[in-house]
CSV table of C-alpha atoms in Angstrom, one decimal:
chain,number,residue,atom,x,y,z
T,780,HIS,CA,54.6,122.7,69.9
T,781,ARG,CA,54.9,120.3,72.9
T,782,ASN,CA,51.6,121.2,74.6
T,783,ILE,CA,49.7,119.1,77.0
T,784,ILE,CA,45.9,119.5,77.1
T,785,ARG,CA,44.6,117.3,80.1
T,786,ALA,CA,41.4,116.9,82.2
T,787,ASN,CA,39.3,119.5,80.5
T,788,ASP,CA,35.5,119.6,79.7
T,789,ILE,CA,35.1,121.4,76.4
T,790,ALA,CA,31.7,122.1,74.9
T,791,TYR,CA,29.7,124.4,72.7
T,792,VAL,CA,32.5,126.0,70.7
T,793,ARG,CA,33.6,125.5,67.0
T,794,ASP,CA,36.5,123.0,67.5
T,795,GLY,CA,37.4,121.8,71.1
T,796,VAL,CA,41.2,121.8,70.4
T,797,TYR,CA,42.7,122.9,67.0
T,798,PHE,CA,46.3,122.3,66.1
T,799,ASP,CA,47.8,123.9,63.0
T,800,HIS,CA,51.5,123.3,62.2
T,801,SER,CA,51.9,122.2,65.9
T,802,ASP,CA,54.0,119.1,66.6
T,803,PHE,CA,54.5,116.7,69.7
T,804,ASN,CA,51.3,117.7,71.5
T,805,THR,CA,49.4,115.4,74.0
T,806,VAL,CA,45.7,115.5,74.5
T,807,GLU,CA,44.5,113.3,77.3
T,808,ASP,CA,41.6,112.6,79.8
T,809,ASN,CA,39.4,115.3,78.3
T,810,THR,CA,35.6,115.4,77.5
T,811,PHE,CA,34.6,117.0,74.2
T,812,SER,CA,30.9,117.5,73.4
T,813,HIS,CA,28.6,119.6,71.2
T,814,LEU,CA,31.2,120.9,68.8
T,815,ARG,CA,32.2,120.8,65.1
T,816,TYR,CA,35.3,118.7,65.8
T,817,GLY,CA,36.6,117.6,69.2
T,818,VAL,CA,40.2,117.7,68.2
T,819,HIS,CA,41.2,119.0,64.8
T,820,TYR,CA,44.8,118.5,63.4
T,821,MET,CA,46.0,120.4,60.3
T,822,TYR,CA,49.5,120.0,59.0
T,823,CYS,CA,50.9,118.5,62.2
T,824,GLU,CA,53.5,115.7,63.1
T,825,GLU,CA,54.0,113.4,66.0
T,826,ASN,CA,50.8,114.1,68.0
T,827,ARG,CA,49.1,111.9,70.6
T,828,PHE,CA,45.7,111.6,72.3
T,829,PHE,CA,44.6,109.1,75.0
T,830,ARG,CA,41.5,108.4,77.1
T,831,ASN,CA,39.4,111.2,75.8
T,832,VAL,CA,35.6,111.2,75.3
T,833,PHE,CA,34.4,112.7,72.1
T,834,ARG,CA,30.5,112.9,71.8
T,835,ASP,CA,27.5,114.5,70.4
T,836,SER,CA,29.3,116.6,67.7
T,837,VAL,CA,29.7,116.8,63.9
T,838,GLY,CA,32.9,114.9,64.2
T,839,GLY,CA,34.9,113.4,67.0
T,840,VAL,CA,38.4,113.8,65.7
T,841,ALA,CA,39.6,115.2,62.3
T,842,ILE,CA,43.2,114.3,61.4
T,843,MET,CA,43.9,116.3,58.2
T,844,TYR,CA,47.2,116.8,56.3
T,845,THR,CA,49.0,115.3,59.3
T,846,GLU,CA,51.5,112.6,59.9
T,847,ARG,CA,52.1,110.1,62.8
T,848,VAL,CA,49.2,110.6,65.2
T,849,THR,CA,49.0,107.9,67.9
T,850,PHE,CA,45.8,107.6,69.8
T,851,ARG,CA,44.3,104.9,72.0
T,852,ASP,CA,41.7,104.2,74.6
T,853,ASN,CA,39.4,107.0,73.4
T,854,GLN,CA,35.5,106.9,73.4
T,855,ILE,CA,34.1,108.5,70.2
T,856,LEU,CA,30.2,108.4,70.7
T,857,ASN,CA,27.1,109.8,69.0
T,858,ASN,CA,28.5,112.0,66.4
T,859,ARG,CA,25.5,112.6,64.2
T,860,GLU,CA,25.1,116.4,63.9
T,861,GLY,CA,24.8,116.3,60.0
T,862,TYR,CA,24.4,113.7,57.2
T,863,ASN,CA,28.2,113.4,56.7
T,864,ALA,CA,29.1,113.3,60.5
T,865,PHE,CA,31.9,111.0,61.6
T,866,GLY,CA,33.6,109.6,64.6
T,867,LEU,CA,37.1,109.7,63.1
T,868,LEU,CA,38.2,111.3,60.0
T,869,PHE,CA,41.5,110.7,58.2
T,870,LYS,CA,42.0,113.2,55.3
T,871,ASP,CA,45.5,113.2,53.9
T,872,ALA,CA,46.7,111.5,57.1
T,873,ILE,CA,49.8,109.3,57.0
T,874,ASP,CA,51.4,106.7,59.3
T,875,SER,CA,49.0,107.1,62.2
T,876,VAL,CA,48.0,104.4,64.7
T,877,ALA,CA,44.6,104.0,66.2
T,878,GLU,CA,44.4,101.3,69.0
T,879,GLY,CA,41.8,100.3,71.5
T,880,ASN,CA,39.3,103.1,70.7
T,881,VAL,CA,35.5,102.7,71.0
T,882,ILE,CA,33.8,104.3,67.9
T,883,VAL,CA,30.0,103.9,68.3
T,884,ASN,CA,26.8,105.5,66.9
T,885,SER,CA,28.1,108.0,64.3
T,886,VAL,CA,27.0,108.4,60.7
T,887,ASN,CA,30.4,107.3,59.6
T,888,GLY,CA,32.5,105.6,62.2
T,889,ILE,CA,35.8,105.9,60.3
T,890,PHE,CA,36.1,108.1,57.2
T,891,MET,CA,39.3,107.8,55.1
T,892,ASP,CA,40.2,109.9,52.0
T,893,SER,CA,43.7,110.2,50.6
T,894,SER,CA,45.2,108.6,53.7
T,895,HIS,CA,48.1,106.2,53.5
T,896,ARG,CA,49.8,103.6,55.8
T,897,ASN,CA,47.6,104.0,58.8
T,898,THR,CA,47.0,101.1,61.2
T,899,ILE,CA,43.6,100.6,62.8
T,900,ARG,CA,44.0,98.0,65.4
T,901,ASN,CA,41.9,96.5,68.3
T,902,ASN,CA,39.1,99.0,68.0
T,903,LEU,CA,35.4,98.6,68.6
T,904,VAL,CA,33.5,100.1,65.7
T,905,ALA,CA,29.8,99.6,66.4
T,906,TYR,CA,26.2,100.8,65.6
T,907,ASN,CA,27.3,103.4,63.1
T,908,ASP,CA,25.5,103.9,59.9
T,909,VAL,CA,28.7,103.0,58.0
T,910,GLY,CA,31.6,101.4,60.0
T,911,VAL,CA,34.3,102.5,57.6
T,912,MET,CA,33.9,104.9,54.5
T,913,LEU,CA,37.0,104.2,52.5
T,914,TYR,CA,37.9,106.2,49.3
T,915,ALA,CA,40.1,104.7,46.7
T,916,SER,CA,42.6,107.5,47.2
T,917,SER,CA,43.6,105.8,50.5
T,918,LEU,CA,46.4,103.3,50.2
T,919,GLU,CA,48.3,100.8,52.3
T,920,ASN,CA,46.0,101.1,55.3
T,921,VAL,CA,45.9,98.1,57.7
T,922,PHE,CA,42.8,97.1,59.7
T,923,GLU,CA,43.7,94.5,62.2
T,924,ALA,CA,41.8,92.7,65.0
T,925,ASN,CA,38.9,95.3,65.2
T,926,ASP,CA,35.3,94.4,66.2
T,927,PHE,CA,32.7,95.6,63.8
T,928,VAL,CA,29.3,95.1,65.5
T,929,GLY,CA,25.8,96.1,64.5
T,930,ASN,CA,26.8,98.8,61.8
T,931,LEU,CA,24.2,99.2,59.1
T,932,ALA,CA,27.2,98.7,56.6
T,933,THR,CA,30.5,97.6,57.8
T,934,LEU,CA,32.4,98.9,54.8
T,935,HIS,CA,31.4,101.5,52.0
T,936,THR,CA,34.1,102.0,49.3
T,937,VAL,CA,34.2,104.9,46.9
T,938,GLY,CA,36.1,103.6,43.8
T,939,ARG,CA,38.2,100.6,43.9
T,940,ALA,CA,39.4,101.2,47.5
T,941,ASP,CA,42.0,98.7,48.8
T,942,ALA,CA,43.3,97.9,52.3
T,943,ASP,CA,44.7,95.0,54.2
T,944,TRP,CA,42.0,93.5,56.3
T,945,THR,CA,44.0,90.3,57.3
T,946,PRO,CA,47.6,91.1,58.0
T,947,GLY,CA,49.5,88.0,58.5
T,948,GLY,CA,46.6,85.8,57.2
């Protein structure tokens, strides 16, 4: 718990940083490339990551079975190492906030499965094959004031997926 990972260049390993049952960590000002996942959270709470670059991997960030991750001002770029690659993965992620991130040129920009009450706000999601892959198992997520630019498909739903795309009208 309570680690700070700052100003590193991490490449050519499986996961750049892997947190398992580890809370209150901060990851900031790092570069992650040529990995499976840049940062991988499993069963964590109250983690944060800011101003990192995640690029040229299978996945930029994987948030799995985790609650309350806050992240902003990250660049998540060119994650195409596989047909199901992603920039940002939410799997059983709850109450997280993504703000001001740039998510560009991945197979799936944002992938959400069984994830609830997350807020995706003021992000650029651009030039991905799919901007958001949203499974019906994900409930009460809010997408607010994001820019979706040049994605082959802005949204792909699996099942009758539902999210709030216009909070406050």
